[in-house]
Structures are given as C-alpha cells and as structure tokens.
C-alpha cells in the first residue's frame, strides 16, 4: 500500500512539475506570525494604505534575518543582521513606506539596503527599485537573496548612498534608512518634481524622521516622529 501511495505521489508530482524543496515551503507558523504582526503592530497603529499593508502581508520577513533570529522575525523591534547593522522594526518600515504614497509606475531609491527587506517591500509596490548599500558583504547578500526571491525589478549597488544614483535619477521617491546629520544635497537634487523623500536626520539617538516634498523645485519639510537609526557613514567609516 505504501508503495502504491509513493508511486501515485511520483506520478502526480511529475505530471504537475512539482519540485518542492523544504526551504521553499513557508512554515504555517510564519504565515500566522506575519498576519498577527500586520494586525497588532501595523494596522492598530493607524497604517491604512492598501499597498503598504499588502506588501507587509506578502514579504517573508524571516527570510531576511539570520537563521538564529528567524523565530523573532515578526516581533515588534529591530533585529541584528550582522556587521553591527539592523533590520528596522516592522512598524517603521510600514510608516516610511506609507508616507511616500507610492504608485505602481514609480521609480524609487533606497539608501541603506541592509537585509534587503525594505527593498522587497518597495519592490512589491513599485515597478523600479534602486537600492544602495555601503557594506560589501551586506549588499552582496541582499542582492543574492532578492534575486533568489525573483525580485527582477530591484537593482542593488554597493557604494556610498550619500551621493545617490545619478544615472537613474530623477526618482519619484527616496527612502533613507540610515541617519545623516543633514539632508544630503545630491539626494535633494535627484528627487523628481512632486517627489517625496523620507529620511531620519540628526545625531546618534536623537533623530527625527522627516518627510520632504519637492514643489516647484523647492523642498518642503515636515517632521513625523522621533526615531533611532544607525548613522550614515562614508567609505572611510566617518559619519555624515
Ligand atoms: N533598510 C534595511 C535596514 C538598514 S540598516 C533593511 O530593510 O534591512 C542601515 C543600513 O545603511 C546599513 O546596512 C548600513 O551599512 C547602511 N549604510 C550606512 N551608511 C550608508 C551609506 N552612506 N550608503 C549606503 N548605505 C549606508
């Protein structure tokens, strides 16, 4: 009887081209934890925008954290991703995504790829995503993971994001996930007319999240909430 079922499985799976590797199948506990995360950390704090909520429901956050932290991937705080860097708290990812008011046909630039999680969230919403990471190992790892997850619309570059990515500018939206002490001039320049930029600005531990909008070539600034991000560094490891 066992043989019969085995044979049946072989026939059915080959007929449907099923090739399920264990790591491709998402454990049910993560599906449940992700739904609870969206309800209890994101929606309950007032995030309403459909595209943002759908993206947070879809992206498998546990794939972006080191194995030993996977069981904490859906908790309400940042987590270490190596090289002294962190993946942001889910609520902050959602808030920064929502305030950009992204549309499908837009081009968005992220500074600070880190794990690639925020980039994946953006990649669910926008057709073109550009993201820059200054730490080689993190950038390479994120690039591979995003390619494995079939995000063909996300371009990862290793480099100093302070300077932006001129050849692909202007950008409809810019999201900065590391904190400089001032708003980088090149990023202001590379923002499209009518575009929005969200960026944490300030010294370590006392930053504010700022939303900038470019109107008639002028930048309008609005503070959102106090935040705590890792500093934006140059190629010599010095703070901007
Ligand atoms: N968005 C990330 C979290 C980023 S943590 C995620 O979803 O996981 C901030 C990242 O910014 C770190 O990986 C850090 O190395 C990077 N970073 C710091 N200064 C930078 C710079 N000048 N250009 C690009 N990336 C920078």
Coordinates of C-alpha atoms and ligand atoms in Angstrom, one line a residue:
X1 CA 0.0 0.0 0.0
X2 CA 2.8 2.4 0.9
X3 CA 4.4 1.7 -2.4
X4 CA 1.2 2.5 -4.1
X5 CA 1.0 5.9 -2.5
X6 CA 4.6 6.5 -3.2
X7 CA 4.1 5.7 -6.9
X8 CA 0.9 7.9 -7.0
X9 CA 2.9 10.8 -5.5
X10 CA 5.7 10.3 -8.1
X11 CA 3.2 10.3 -11.0
X12 CA 1.2 13.3 -9.7
X13 CA 4.2 15.4 -8.8
X14 CA 5.9 14.8 -12.1
X15 CA 2.7 15.5 -14.0
X16 CA 2.4 18.9 -12.3
X17 CA 6.1 19.7 -12.3
X18 CA 6.1 19.9 -8.6
X19 CA 9.5 20.3 -7.1
X20 CA 9.2 21.4 -3.5
X21 CA 12.4 21.9 -1.6
X22 CA 11.8 22.0 2.1
X23 CA 13.1 25.6 2.3
X24 CA 10.6 26.8 -0.4
X25 CA 7.6 25.9 1.7
X26 CA 6.8 28.5 4.2
X27 CA 6.1 27.1 7.7
X28 CA 2.5 27.9 8.8
X29 CA 3.8 29.5 12.0
X30 CA 5.4 32.3 10.0
X31 CA 2.2 32.9 8.0
X32 CA 0.3 33.3 11.3
X33 CA 3.0 35.4 12.9
X34 CA 3.1 37.7 9.9
X35 CA -0.6 38.2 9.9
X36 CA -0.5 39.0 13.7
X37 CA 2.3 41.4 13.1
X38 CA 0.3 43.3 10.5
X39 CA -2.8 43.5 12.6
X40 CA -1.3 44.2 16.0
X41 CA 1.8 46.3 15.2
X42 CA 0.8 48.0 11.9
X43 CA -2.9 48.4 11.4
X44 CA -3.6 49.0 15.1
X45 CA -1.1 51.9 15.0
X46 CA -3.0 53.6 12.2
X47 CA -1.3 52.4 8.9
X48 CA -4.2 52.2 6.4
X49 CA -2.7 52.4 2.9
X50 CA -3.6 49.3 1.0
X51 CA -0.4 48.8 -1.0
X52 CA 1.7 49.1 2.1
X53 CA -0.4 46.6 4.1
X54 CA -0.5 44.1 1.2
X55 CA 3.3 44.3 0.8
X56 CA 3.9 43.7 4.6
X57 CA 1.5 40.7 4.4
X58 CA 3.4 39.3 1.5
X59 CA 7.1 39.7 2.1
X60 CA 8.5 36.8 4.2
X61 CA 10.4 38.8 6.7
X62 CA 12.0 35.8 8.4
X63 CA 14.0 35.2 5.1
X64 CA 15.8 38.5 5.6
X65 CA 17.2 37.8 9.1
X66 CA 20.0 35.4 10.2
X67 CA 18.7 31.9 10.9
X68 CA 19.1 32.2 14.7
X69 CA 16.8 35.2 14.8
X70 CA 14.1 33.8 12.5
X71 CA 11.8 33.0 15.4
X72 CA 11.9 36.7 16.3
X73 CA 11.4 38.0 12.8
X74 CA 7.8 39.1 13.3
X75 CA 8.4 40.8 16.7
X76 CA 7.9 44.5 17.4
X77 CA 11.6 45.6 17.3
X78 CA 14.7 45.8 15.1
X79 CA 17.0 42.7 14.8
X80 CA 20.7 42.3 14.2
X81 CA 21.7 41.4 10.6
X82 CA 25.5 41.3 11.0
X83 CA 28.2 43.9 10.6
X84 CA 26.7 45.8 13.5
X85 CA 23.6 46.7 11.4
X86 CA 19.9 46.1 12.0
X87 CA 16.7 45.4 10.1
X88 CA 14.2 48.1 11.1
X89 CA 11.2 47.4 13.3
X90 CA 8.2 46.4 11.1
X91 CA 6.1 49.4 12.1
X92 CA 8.9 51.9 11.0
X93 CA 9.2 50.0 7.6
X94 CA 5.4 50.4 7.2
X95 CA 5.3 54.0 8.2
X96 CA 8.1 55.1 5.9
X97 CA 6.5 53.2 3.0
X98 CA 3.1 54.7 3.6
X99 CA 4.2 58.3 3.8
X100 CA 5.8 58.0 0.4
X101 CA 2.3 57.4 -1.1
X102 CA 3.9 55.1 -3.8
X103 CA 2.3 54.3 -7.2
X104 CA 3.0 51.2 -9.3
X105 CA 4.7 53.1 -12.1
X106 CA 7.1 55.0 -9.9
X107 CA 10.8 54.7 -9.6
X108 CA 12.1 54.6 -6.0
X109 CA 15.6 54.9 -4.5
X110 CA 16.6 53.4 -1.1
X111 CA 19.8 54.3 0.8
X112 CA 20.9 51.5 3.2
X113 CA 19.9 48.1 1.7
X114 CA 20.9 46.2 4.8
X115 CA 19.0 42.9 4.7
X116 CA 17.0 43.9 1.6
X117 CA 13.7 43.7 3.5
X118 CA 12.6 47.3 2.9
X119 CA 13.7 47.0 -0.7
X120 CA 11.5 43.9 -1.1
X121 CA 8.5 45.8 0.4
X122 CA 9.1 48.6 -2.1
X123 CA 9.6 46.0 -4.9
X124 CA 6.1 44.7 -4.2
X125 CA 4.6 48.1 -4.8
X126 CA 6.8 49.9 -7.5
X127 CA 8.0 48.8 -10.9
X128 CA 11.5 50.1 -10.4
X129 CA 13.5 50.0 -7.2
X130 CA 17.2 51.1 -6.8
X131 CA 18.9 50.4 -3.5
X132 CA 22.5 51.3 -2.3
X133 CA 24.4 49.6 0.5
X134 CA 27.9 50.7 1.6
X135 CA 28.9 47.4 3.3
X136 CA 30.1 45.0 0.7
X137 CA 29.0 41.7 2.5
X138 CA 25.5 43.0 3.3
X139 CA 25.0 44.4 -0.3
X140 CA 26.1 41.1 -1.9
X141 CA 24.0 39.0 0.4
X142 CA 20.9 41.2 -0.2
X143 CA 21.4 41.1 -3.9
X144 CA 21.5 37.3 -4.0
X145 CA 18.5 36.9 -1.7
X146 CA 16.4 39.4 -3.8
X147 CA 17.4 37.6 -7.0
X148 CA 16.5 34.2 -5.4
X149 CA 13.1 35.6 -4.5
X150 CA 12.7 36.7 -8.1
X151 CA 12.6 40.5 -7.5
X152 CA 13.7 41.3 -11.0
X153 CA 12.7 44.9 -10.5
X154 CA 15.2 45.6 -7.7
X155 CA 18.7 46.8 -8.5
X156 CA 21.3 46.7 -5.8
X157 CA 24.5 48.6 -5.8
X158 CA 27.4 48.7 -3.4
X159 CA 28.5 52.2 -2.8
X160 CA 28.0 55.4 -0.9
X161 CA 24.3 56.3 -0.9
X162 CA 25.0 59.9 0.2
X163 CA 25.8 60.6 -3.5
X164 CA 22.6 58.9 -4.7
X165 CA 22.4 57.1 -8.1
X166 CA 22.6 59.9 -10.6
X167 CA 22.3 57.9 -13.9
X168 CA 18.9 56.6 -12.8
X169 CA 17.6 59.9 -11.4
X170 CA 15.2 61.6 -11.0
X171 CA 13.4 59.4 -8.5
X172 CA 9.7 59.8 -7.7
X173 CA 10.5 58.7 -4.1
X174 CA 13.6 58.3 -2.0
X175 CA 13.8 56.4 1.3
X176 CA 16.9 56.6 3.6
X177 CA 17.3 54.0 6.3
X178 CA 20.5 55.3 7.9
X179 CA 20.8 58.7 9.6
X180 CA 23.0 61.5 8.4
X181 CA 23.2 64.8 10.4
X182 CA 21.9 66.8 7.5
X183 CA 19.9 66.1 4.3
X184 CA 22.3 65.1 1.5
X185 CA 22.3 67.7 -1.2
X186 CA 22.7 65.1 -4.1
X187 CA 19.5 63.3 -2.8
X188 CA 17.6 66.6 -2.9
X189 CA 18.8 67.1 -6.5
X190 CA 17.9 63.6 -7.6
X191 CA 14.3 63.9 -6.3
X192 CA 11.7 64.4 -9.1
X193 CA 9.4 67.4 -9.1
X194 CA 6.4 66.4 -6.9
X195 CA 8.5 63.6 -5.4
X196 CA 8.8 62.6 -1.8
X197 CA 11.8 61.7 0.4
X198 CA 11.6 60.2 3.9
X199 CA 14.8 60.3 5.9
X200 CA 15.9 60.1 9.6
X201 CA 18.1 63.2 10.4
X202 CA 20.2 64.0 13.4
X203 CA 22.9 62.9 15.8
X204 CA 23.0 59.3 17.2
X205 CA 20.0 58.7 19.5
X206 CA 18.2 62.0 18.7
X207 CA 17.0 61.8 15.2
X208 CA 13.7 62.8 13.7
X209 CA 12.0 61.2 10.8
X210 CA 11.4 63.9 8.2
X211 CA 9.2 63.9 5.1
X212 CA 10.4 66.2 2.3
X213 CA 8.3 67.1 -0.8
X214 CA 9.7 68.9 -3.8
X215 CA 7.2 71.5 -5.1
X216 CA 8.2 73.9 -7.9
X217 CA 11.8 73.0 -7.3
X218 CA 11.6 73.9 -3.6
X219 CA 11.8 71.4 -0.7
X220 CA 9.1 71.5 1.9
X221 CA 9.9 69.7 5.2
X222 CA 7.7 68.0 7.7
X223 CA 8.8 66.2 10.9
X224 CA 7.0 63.0 11.6
X225 CA 8.3 61.2 14.7
X226 CA 11.5 60.7 16.8
X227 CA 13.5 57.7 15.6
X228 CA 16.7 55.8 16.1
X229 CA 18.6 54.6 13.1
X230 CA 22.3 53.6 12.6
X231 CA 24.4 56.5 11.3
X232 CA 25.0 57.2 7.6
X233 CA 28.7 56.6 7.0
X234 CA 31.1 57.4 4.2
X235 CA 33.6 54.9 2.7
X236 CA 36.1 55.7 5.5
X237 CA 33.6 54.8 8.2
X238 CA 33.1 58.5 9.1
X239 CA 29.7 59.9 10.0
X240 CA 28.0 62.3 7.6
Ligands
LIG1 N1 16.7 49.0 5.1 C1 17.4 48.0 5.8 C2 17.9 48.4 7.2 C3 19.0 49.3 7.1 S1 20.1 49.4 8.4 C4 16.6 46.7 5.9 O1 15.5 46.7 5.4 O2 17.2 45.7 6.4 C5 21.0 50.7 7.6 C6 22.0 50.3 6.5 O3 22.5 51.5 6.0 C7 23.1 49.5 7.0 O4 23.2 48.3 6.3 C8 24.4 50.4 6.7 O5 25.5 49.7 6.3 C9 23.8 51.2 5.6 N2 24.6 52.5 5.3 C10 25.2 53.3 6.2 N3 25.7 54.4 5.5 C11 25.5 54.2 4.2 C12 25.8 54.9 3.0 N4 26.5 56.1 3.1 N5 25.3 54.5 1.8 C13 24.6 53.3 1.8 N6 24.3 52.6 2.8 C14 24.7 53.0 4.1

